[in-house]
Amino acid sequence: MNPLIFTTILMTVLLGTMIVMMSSHWLMIWIGFEMNLLAIIPILMKKYNPRTMEASTKYFLTQATASMLLMMAIIINLMHSGQWTITKVFNPTASIIMTSALAMKLGLTPFHFWVPEVTQGISLTSGLILLTWQKLAPMSILYQISPSINLNILLTMAVLSILVGGWGGLNQTQLRKIMAYSSIAHMGWMTAVLVYNPTLTMLNMLIYIMMTLTMFMLFIHSSSTTTLSLSHTWNKTPLITTLILITLLSMGGLPPLSGFMPKWMIIQELTKNSSIILPTLMAIMALLNLYFYMRLTYSTSLTMFPSTNNMKMKWQFETKRITLLPPLIVMSSLLLPLTPMLSILD
Amino acid sequence: MLKIIIPTIMLMPLTWLSKKNMIWINTTTYSLLISLISLSLLNQPSNNSLNFSLMFFSDPLSAPLLVLTTWLLPLMLMASQHHLSKEPLIRKKLYITMLTMLQTLLIMTFTATELISFYILFEATLVPTLIIITRWGNQTERLNAGLYFLFYTLMGSLPLLVALISIQNLTGSLNFLLIQYWNQALPDSWSNIFLWLACMMAFMVKMPLYGLHLWLPKAHVEAPIAGSMVLAAILLKLGGYGMLRITTMLNPQTSFMAYPFLMLSLWGMIMTSSICLRQTDLKSLIAYSSVSHMALVIVAVLIQTPWSYMGATALMIAHGLTSSMLFCLANSNYERTHSRTMILARGLQTLLPLMAAWWLLASLTNLALPPSINLIGELFVVMSSFSWSNITIILMGTNITITALYSLYMLITTQRGKYTHHINSIKPSFTRENALMALHMTPLLLLSLNPKIILGFTY
């Protein structure tokens, strides 16, 4: 793509999300979402083939539906409250519709079906933008309306997301689908604590974005989109296998890595609010996620994957330079001792 | 405590910066020095604990376990030298780094004051152990073994996290030093029953309890020698240590909640001992013997009398040393014949007489021969369980008999009789191996002279 045009489109995506995050007028938020959606379609379709077209169409349809639902919720809110400013949504109907719309945008169960298919159809870099940047805008709106969200619906969606994210990823070998299911599960964790302490949602979002960014960059570095091709990295860059191991264990939420911090804080917040069964269930279902991460680490770093001699001599392209990888890896694995610092967030 | 933790952490740069012919020498020597530092912790004031800081403390329960942990690192390094000799240098350094990381986490776990910090470090020990088992084990089954190990332990310990946080909400602090002075009885309710279960299941899986022990034979058999040693000697004791710490907070539910687990342990120790009699795989036999001994520890901890706590602590230390030594002996067989089948290498006494002496001593301590500390531990547990209920003496007596049976079975099968003709060209015992066995046996024998240091905080 022409670099100038690509920059413009990328800036539009950024601008769209910024408008969503910084507006106080509901209409501007809707405009921000639409801008974001329209501008990201060309980015999703960077490679022009039928698979990408299908993925982009699916993404467009779901997100446009969600935007329309959001608009309806905004109008109902206008009708009942008479004003356009962002505050908590007082009318329950509007609140439920808005929650569903934002869940559709995020990819929470039961609106999660588009996430694996869209992520699979697009290139790794576009998938990266889809799974990290696109989550920021809906999450910021959820943060702002969090006092008024119906707790039952949100918790049901969260727990089902964790379940679906764990179970759905079990049968996958394509890395992008694995990352998609992982995203569904993490969104579940984030929304579970939204009503109790939205700051933890933001913390989880931050750490999730760091870990997903790291994972995708490691995949891009070895240009691998399947488990099979990832298992050949030991031959080309053995250090990457160690980094993949550490990042995957961090995503699975194993102490002492930083992926444990959001889970711990969320379990703590939920327990303080006297719900005990819920965090226990959530924690146990996160083990499903850990299972398929472990399977990935087994084939990548902890065993020498059997391969014929021909496969060992892959094309040696010029090594891509991934600028931010070392700091990202450090941050996505070593942040746990900083947990006491979170008290400054109150 | 930093005087032990920081040198252990610094063992990692030592490994990476050593020259090729010095890695084993450097790491073994320095880890041995660190273990000598930890011996000073055994000097405990009689009615209190040594408090080093707000975060670390050591009391008569954790000090012997700490000394055992630090003592074991040089032994693990010595035992691993042979099977890593053919690996590239970086992989050797990675292995030693994993062992050192595990060691640091274990030291911090045993001395943690705050229970959530204990939990995080308890979980954190899983990661290096998993990497050691899966990356450096020898058979394909190690993948399954690693998964079983990881998931059994995590399933048990995630409810523990929730339980610890809810206890913190109730009592305001999880600092162990505070809790032991401020303890109040848990009110009787259904939710407190689940709290009891949540707190104990993590340690039951780790010990392991008889019904949840499936991960142990897999993990022990598939792990490389250092992995087996650390698993048997220390990681199982983490469960016992945790149970001893957390039962102080869980009265009075323990009096009736403990019954199912007591039944399982009492029955399980006989079942696993009996399975040992029919094992063909040497490491598997030692693994099941570990389950059996740990079942005794569970019985002791759940009875909650001063004598049983003494027995539990002594048994943990004794079993740590004995089991680790048995794994080293089994490994010396494995390195020569590359098979774990017991009957494949018989009659070793004719070929390796000094090693046969170590086999004899290890088997004798395994069956709790007087005056070894194994006997002290088992005897205290038997006596206190007899006072808890007279009938248990039958089960305990049966267990002691069967333990003797399989220990002698193992000894006689591998050492006595005519040697098989295909092993007459095995390498003689290395000095390193003899030193390893001596370093295991000497503390065991010397502790029988002064067992008071391992009898724990109820002495």
PDB file of C-alpha atoms in Angstrom, chain A residues 234 242 245 249 254-257 260 263-264 267-269 271-273 275-276 279-280 283-284 287-288 290-291 294-295 298 301-304 336, chain B residues 91 94 105 116 119-121 123-127 130-131 134-136 142-147 150-151 154-155 158-159 161-162 165-166 168-169:
ATOM      1  CA  TRP A 234      14.650 -24.056  17.928  1.00  0.00           C
ATOM      2  CA  THR A 242      12.899 -19.592  25.622  1.00  0.00           C
ATOM      3  CA  LEU A 245       8.085 -20.359  26.836  1.00  0.00           C
ATOM      4  CA  LEU A 249       3.596 -19.307  30.887  1.00  0.00           C
ATOM      5  CA  LEU A 254       1.612 -18.849  36.467  1.00  0.00           C
ATOM      6  CA  PRO A 255       3.455 -17.162  39.281  1.00  0.00           C
ATOM      7  CA  PRO A 256       6.118 -15.717  39.493  1.00  0.00           C
ATOM      8  CA  LEU A 257       5.486 -14.161  36.101  1.00  0.00           C
ATOM      9  CA  PHE A 260      -0.312 -13.842  37.552  1.00  0.00           C
ATOM     10  CA  LYS A 263      -5.534 -12.810  38.087  1.00  0.00           C
ATOM     11  CA  TRP A 264      -4.418 -12.481  41.682  1.00  0.00           C
ATOM     12  CA  ILE A 267      -9.461 -12.894  42.680  1.00  0.00           C
ATOM     13  CA  GLN A 268      -8.612 -10.681  45.639  1.00  0.00           C
ATOM     14  CA  GLU A 269     -11.136  -8.030  44.652  1.00  0.00           C
ATOM     15  CA  THR A 271     -13.195 -12.327  47.339  1.00  0.00           C
ATOM     16  CA  LYS A 272     -13.228  -9.067  49.238  1.00  0.00           C
ATOM     17  CA  ASN A 273     -16.699  -8.503  47.865  1.00  0.00           C
ATOM     18  CA  SER A 275     -18.129 -13.828  46.158  1.00  0.00           C
ATOM     19  CA  ILE A 276     -16.060 -16.939  46.727  1.00  0.00           C
ATOM     20  CA  PRO A 279     -13.274 -16.562  41.528  1.00  0.00           C
ATOM     21  CA  THR A 280     -12.577 -20.207  42.321  1.00  0.00           C
ATOM     22  CA  ALA A 283      -9.347 -19.620  38.332  1.00  0.00           C
ATOM     23  CA  ILE A 284      -9.973 -23.290  37.622  1.00  0.00           C
ATOM     24  CA  LEU A 287      -6.361 -23.825  33.700  1.00  0.00           C
ATOM     25  CA  LEU A 288      -7.949 -24.832  30.387  1.00  0.00           C
ATOM     26  CA  LEU A 290      -2.945 -23.031  30.494  1.00  0.00           C
ATOM     27  CA  TYR A 291      -3.333 -26.469  28.924  1.00  0.00           C
ATOM     28  CA  MET A 294       1.573 -25.778  27.663  1.00  0.00           C
ATOM     29  CA  ARG A 295       0.948 -27.792  24.523  1.00  0.00           C
ATOM     30  CA  TYR A 298       5.917 -28.542  24.551  1.00  0.00           C
ATOM     31  CA  SER A 301      10.759 -25.137  23.525  1.00  0.00           C
ATOM     32  CA  LEU A 302      10.584 -28.164  25.745  1.00  0.00           C
ATOM     33  CA  THR A 303      11.053 -30.865  23.169  1.00  0.00           C
ATOM     34  CA  MET A 304      12.846 -31.178  19.899  1.00  0.00           C
ATOM     35  CA  LEU A 336       5.006  -9.407  39.639  1.00  0.00           C
TER      36      LEU A 336
ATOM     37  CA  ARG B  91      22.277 -26.429  27.896  1.00  0.00           C
ATOM     38  CA  LEU B  94      20.545 -23.695  31.513  1.00  0.00           C
ATOM     39  CA  LEU B 105      12.346 -20.130  45.315  1.00  0.00           C
ATOM     40  CA  ILE B 116       0.289 -15.166  50.245  1.00  0.00           C
ATOM     41  CA  TYR B 119       1.614 -19.276  48.102  1.00  0.00           C
ATOM     42  CA  ILE B 120       3.196 -17.381  45.226  1.00  0.00           C
ATOM     43  CA  LEU B 121       6.575 -18.963  45.821  1.00  0.00           C
ATOM     44  CA  GLU B 123       3.405 -22.042  42.841  1.00  0.00           C
ATOM     45  CA  ALA B 124       6.556 -20.565  41.439  1.00  0.00           C
ATOM     46  CA  THR B 125       8.521 -23.709  42.269  1.00  0.00           C
ATOM     47  CA  LEU B 126       6.364 -25.523  39.744  1.00  0.00           C
ATOM     48  CA  VAL B 127       7.816 -23.744  36.743  1.00  0.00           C
ATOM     49  CA  LEU B 130       8.292 -28.569  35.065  1.00  0.00           C
ATOM     50  CA  ILE B 131      11.044 -27.358  32.781  1.00  0.00           C
ATOM     51  CA  THR B 134       9.991 -31.976  30.450  1.00  0.00           C
ATOM     52  CA  ARG B 135      13.149 -30.709  28.873  1.00  0.00           C
ATOM     53  CA  TRP B 136      15.714 -33.087  30.315  1.00  0.00           C
ATOM     54  CA  ARG B 142       7.743 -37.167  30.419  1.00  0.00           C
ATOM     55  CA  LEU B 143       5.373 -34.840  28.571  1.00  0.00           C
ATOM     56  CA  ASN B 144       2.366 -36.473  30.135  1.00  0.00           C
ATOM     57  CA  ALA B 145       4.183 -36.553  33.457  1.00  0.00           C
ATOM     58  CA  GLY B 146       4.827 -32.825  33.341  1.00  0.00           C
ATOM     59  CA  LEU B 147       1.204 -32.063  32.532  1.00  0.00           C
ATOM     60  CA  LEU B 150       1.428 -29.144  36.779  1.00  0.00           C
ATOM     61  CA  PHE B 151      -2.316 -29.551  36.596  1.00  0.00           C
ATOM     62  CA  LEU B 154      -2.599 -26.125  40.213  1.00  0.00           C
ATOM     63  CA  MET B 155      -6.099 -27.551  40.594  1.00  0.00           C
ATOM     64  CA  LEU B 158      -6.094 -22.287  43.169  1.00  0.00           C
ATOM     65  CA  PRO B 159      -8.778 -22.752  45.836  1.00  0.00           C
ATOM     66  CA  LEU B 161      -5.418 -18.704  46.916  1.00  0.00           C
ATOM     67  CA  VAL B 162      -9.083 -17.842  47.304  1.00  0.00           C
ATOM     68  CA  ILE B 165      -7.505 -14.076  50.578  1.00  0.00           C
ATOM     69  CA  SER B 166     -10.784 -14.700  52.392  1.00  0.00           C
ATOM     70  CA  GLN B 168      -7.043 -12.205  55.114  1.00  0.00           C
ATOM     71  CA  ASN B 169     -10.364 -10.414  54.875  1.00  0.00           C
TER      72      ASN B 169
END
